Tab-separated table of C-alpha atoms and ligand atoms in Angstrom:
chain	number	residue	atom	x	y	z
C	1	MET	CA	140.621	-50.656	28.576
C	2	GLU	CA	139.159	-47.179	28.135
C	3	GLU	CA	135.741	-47.097	29.868
C	4	ARG	CA	132.954	-44.746	30.935
C	5	THR	CA	131.132	-44.954	34.218
C	6	LEU	CA	128.291	-43.097	35.876
C	7	VAL	CA	128.921	-41.301	39.151
C	8	ILE	CA	126.354	-39.537	41.312
C	9	ILE	CA	127.250	-37.178	44.108
C	10	LYS	CA	124.211	-37.977	46.204
C	11	PRO	CA	122.141	-35.394	48.114
C	12	ASP	CA	124.191	-35.661	51.334
C	13	GLY	CA	127.361	-34.861	49.353
C	14	VAL	CA	125.792	-31.783	47.773
C	15	GLU	CA	124.260	-30.671	51.112
C	16	ARG	CA	127.652	-30.817	52.801
C	17	ASN	CA	129.388	-28.756	50.076
C	18	LEU	CA	131.514	-31.660	48.877
C	19	THR	CA	130.712	-31.429	45.147
C	20	GLY	CA	133.863	-29.611	44.057
C	21	HIS	CA	136.113	-31.620	46.308
C	22	LEU	CA	134.774	-34.960	45.070
C	23	LEU	CA	134.935	-34.002	41.393
C	24	LYS	CA	138.508	-32.882	41.929
C	25	GLU	CA	139.325	-36.197	43.575
C	26	PHE	CA	138.376	-38.024	40.370
C	27	GLU	CA	140.321	-35.577	38.191
C	28	ARG	CA	143.335	-35.814	40.470
C	29	ASN	CA	143.332	-39.557	39.798
C	30	ASN	CA	143.562	-39.004	36.074
C	31	LEU	CA	139.887	-39.676	35.366
C	32	ARG	CA	138.012	-37.260	33.092
C	33	ILE	CA	134.544	-35.768	33.531
C	34	SER	CA	132.758	-35.940	30.158
C	35	ARG	CA	129.150	-35.138	31.220
C	36	LEU	CA	127.981	-33.215	34.257
C	37	LYS	CA	124.694	-31.850	35.563
C	38	MET	CA	122.960	-30.914	38.794
C	39	MET	CA	119.341	-31.964	39.138
C	40	GLN	CA	116.838	-33.387	41.567
C	41	ALA	CA	115.693	-36.947	40.860
C	42	ASP	CA	111.961	-37.669	40.997
C	43	MET	CA	110.573	-40.931	42.375
C	44	GLU	CA	110.174	-42.469	38.923
C	45	LEU	CA	113.821	-41.955	38.022
C	46	ALA	CA	114.954	-43.125	41.464
C	47	ARG	CA	112.860	-46.295	41.183
C	48	LYS	CA	114.325	-47.067	37.756
C	49	HIS	CA	117.871	-46.418	38.903
C	50	TYR	CA	117.523	-48.749	41.902
C	51	ALA	CA	115.099	-51.222	40.229
C	52	GLU	CA	117.111	-54.286	41.193
C	53	LEU	CA	116.769	-53.379	44.898
C	54	ALA	CA	112.945	-53.067	44.788
C	55	ASP	CA	112.399	-56.058	47.096
C	56	LYS	CA	114.871	-54.906	49.763
C	57	PRO	CA	113.596	-53.688	53.133
C	58	PHE	CA	115.536	-50.421	52.775
C	59	PHE	CA	114.109	-49.562	49.321
C	60	ASN	CA	111.675	-46.815	50.401
C	61	LYS	CA	114.229	-45.209	52.694
C	62	LEU	CA	116.694	-45.254	49.806
C	63	LEU	CA	114.182	-43.572	47.449
C	64	ASP	CA	113.379	-40.846	50.006
C	65	TYR	CA	117.067	-40.134	50.477
C	66	ILE	CA	118.076	-40.034	46.804
C	67	THR	CA	115.142	-37.724	45.923
C	68	ARG	CA	115.379	-35.376	48.922
C	69	GLY	CA	117.478	-32.668	47.282
C	70	PRO	CA	119.769	-31.805	44.388
C	71	LEU	CA	122.404	-34.275	43.306
C	72	VAL	CA	125.199	-34.117	40.752
C	73	VAL	CA	125.350	-36.752	38.061
C	74	CYS	CA	128.354	-37.222	35.819
C	75	VAL	CA	129.979	-39.547	33.348
C	76	ILE	CA	133.618	-40.252	34.122
C	77	ASP	CA	136.016	-41.592	31.511
C	78	GLY	CA	139.376	-43.263	31.788
C	79	GLU	CA	141.419	-46.417	31.619
C	80	ASP	CA	139.609	-49.110	33.664
C	81	ALA	CA	137.270	-46.345	34.889
C	82	VAL	CA	134.557	-48.602	36.374
C	83	ASN	CA	136.886	-50.349	38.818
C	84	ARG	CA	139.108	-47.375	39.515
C	85	VAL	CA	136.138	-45.202	40.462
C	86	ARG	CA	134.699	-47.992	42.651
C	87	GLU	CA	138.086	-48.252	44.416
C	88	LEU	CA	138.077	-44.532	45.174
C	89	VAL	CA	134.452	-44.669	46.349
C	90	GLY	CA	134.888	-47.714	48.619
C	91	ASP	CA	132.519	-50.289	50.082
C	92	THR	CA	128.739	-49.703	50.368
C	93	ASP	CA	129.067	-49.560	54.162
C	94	PRO	CA	131.303	-46.643	55.211
C	95	LYS	CA	132.155	-48.501	58.410
C	96	ILE	CA	133.836	-51.389	56.618
C	97	ALA	CA	135.231	-49.580	53.569
C	98	ARG	CA	139.022	-49.376	53.287
C	99	PRO	CA	140.568	-46.329	55.013
C	100	ASN	CA	140.579	-43.095	53.023
C	101	THR	CA	137.904	-44.030	50.520
C	102	ILE	CA	135.265	-41.387	49.812
C	103	ARG	CA	132.655	-43.359	51.731
C	104	THR	CA	134.818	-43.885	54.839
C	105	LEU	CA	135.757	-40.220	54.877
C	106	TYR	CA	132.295	-38.778	54.191
C	107	GLY	CA	129.568	-41.455	54.272
C	108	LYS	CA	127.196	-41.628	57.228
C	109	ASP	CA	125.807	-45.164	56.865
C	110	LYS	CA	124.881	-47.800	54.271
C	111	THR	CA	122.164	-45.544	52.827
C	112	GLU	CA	123.745	-42.089	53.060
C	113	ASN	CA	127.042	-43.076	51.518
C	114	THR	CA	127.695	-39.866	49.527
C	115	VAL	CA	128.540	-41.259	46.078
C	116	HIS	CA	127.120	-43.764	43.614
C	117	ALA	CA	129.375	-45.434	41.043
C	118	SER	CA	128.279	-48.004	38.439
C	119	ASP	CA	129.314	-51.560	39.326
C	120	SER	CA	130.038	-52.770	35.759
C	121	VAL	CA	130.373	-51.551	32.175
C	122	GLU	CA	126.843	-52.887	31.505
C	123	SER	CA	125.348	-51.020	34.485
C	124	ALA	CA	127.195	-47.893	33.398
C	125	GLU	CA	125.600	-48.059	29.919
C	126	ARG	CA	122.120	-48.525	31.382
C	127	GLU	CA	122.598	-45.739	33.928
C	128	MET	CA	124.072	-43.256	31.414
C	129	LEU	CA	121.001	-43.700	29.202
C	130	LEU	CA	118.693	-43.378	32.189
C	131	TRP	CA	120.249	-40.190	33.581
C	132	PHE	CA	121.353	-38.449	30.388
C	133	GLY	CA	118.783	-39.814	27.923
C	134	GLU	CA	119.121	-38.325	24.482
C	135	LEU	CA	122.023	-36.149	25.650
C	136	TYR	CA	124.103	-39.276	25.991
C	137	ASP	CA	125.873	-40.056	22.737
C	138	LYS	CA	127.378	-43.497	22.356
F	1	LIG	P1	124.511	-51.748	46.320
F	1	LIG	O1	124.339	-51.801	44.827
F	1	LIG	O2	124.498	-53.016	47.116
F	1	LIG	O3	125.860	-50.956	46.706
F	1	LIG	P2	126.820	-49.933	45.944
F	1	LIG	O4	126.166	-48.581	45.986
F	1	LIG	O5	128.072	-49.978	46.772
F	1	LIG	O6	127.008	-50.457	44.548
F	1	LIG	O7	123.367	-50.803	46.930
F	1	LIG	C1	122.976	-49.638	46.262
F	1	LIG	C2	122.582	-48.619	47.274
F	1	LIG	O8	121.513	-49.109	48.083
F	1	LIG	C3	123.664	-48.250	48.276
F	1	LIG	O9	124.637	-47.366	47.766
F	1	LIG	C4	122.818	-47.628	49.357
F	1	LIG	C5	121.592	-48.515	49.364
F	1	LIG	N1	121.678	-49.541	50.438
F	1	LIG	C6	121.056	-49.273	51.632
F	1	LIG	O10	120.425	-48.221	51.807
F	1	LIG	N2	121.122	-50.219	52.632
F	1	LIG	C7	121.809	-51.396	52.479
F	1	LIG	O11	121.851	-52.223	53.433
F	1	LIG	C8	122.470	-51.642	51.228
F	1	LIG	C9	123.243	-52.913	51.016
F	1	LIG	C10	122.377	-50.701	50.235
């Protein structure tokens, strides 16, 4: 099924000059970029994005990391896009992700894992509204 998903190239990805390479990786896999912007997230946006993790011990560390510098947020479209993007991105922990996923190649640890990708169509809808607001047209 044709789907849309939200992808964030997190601050470590931007810092290490990986933005172009990672966007190309999605395009090379026949996924299309339909929205794209660079911005810095403030604490309020970060807290909303990660709201379901608010009780985790790593929550504050995660907020500091995601707000520490510019990130690139995009909407990616394609057949089965949610799962296909998650496959390319790999497991949360770069150390146990399958070989050659983005996170095994570039992630540092479970927090600094370079890319966010929505985990379901429902999460993608919520996250697209959160990050693109009125710019996001259904
Ligand atoms: P989660 O939704 O479990 O993973 P994913 O990003 O693979 O969907 O967690 C969201 C983010 O929370 C994860 O990308 C980085 C952060 N996180 C940590 O910092 N430490 C952890 O132990 C876990 C599980 C996640």
